[in-house]
Steps between C-alpha positions, in 0.01 A plus 500: 500500500432837648681558854390731760786638729350708758565641834249622735482742795292674742403890435563730783246778596694751324436399164195680327356436155635729209219438270165298475533125547332218326238281677559113478286216609652173472426140594631174508387159320801298658733587804711196503847558604643377175286733279221779531245603254390824533219705302504879551302807367716792460423833336196359292708194380525149605799275555591144556821431683667170587787477730730236591680418851716781643882411488623803729382822304435314181243308350323420167226727409281514183241766483232525211236777425158325481155671427378727775164293518681161557722654777196626679321165456835317612510741822166329616673157497783583684583374873446721762457871520643721221818689564425884454765761463583811326857473324711799440821514274802707595816544320805522727846485317485277217223277648140521541348414841136354537341622810191307608255677773257207591152538591221259644602241726868603449455862565810664650761294304718704259761301291752601252660264226775543277555264189876456425712370207677260732501385858809678593416846341555812695227765517465849689260460802281780540453642841144386557629139446463294823570142597558248217234213510614305191453141534291556825185286375237697710561792260414315179163618373399134448546467888318806573166363390562221777645702775420868439701769669212615716520166670883515576597576874650829491830526686 
């Protein structure tokens, strides 16, 4: 069984990409609280991902590469609009951050994620790292199709 242990943070305006990112289009075939099924096209490849219920910053995750044509066809079956973003990877210490810059209905949202070996792992925090949003459901990609960032009340 595969476990994903991940923390998620907002990104300050001081962050700038160091290299070219990778475009991602993803949709959801299921967004139940107990499990989600995601289809993704990234870098000319297709992926199908099944995730279990979040327990703190952990959840089960199973990801499989699938034929690109199948992924593109499955995206047409997905509920709601697609989540569109560019993903940048940045090494910081012994860890790799994935920084997602959203577009479309979620334009203006920028989130950094770090996968950890366990839920108590310590890690260096880059200066561009903002407030932690791990566990805040509205920041889940599966929720951004239902309630996009552009519709959030700006405070």
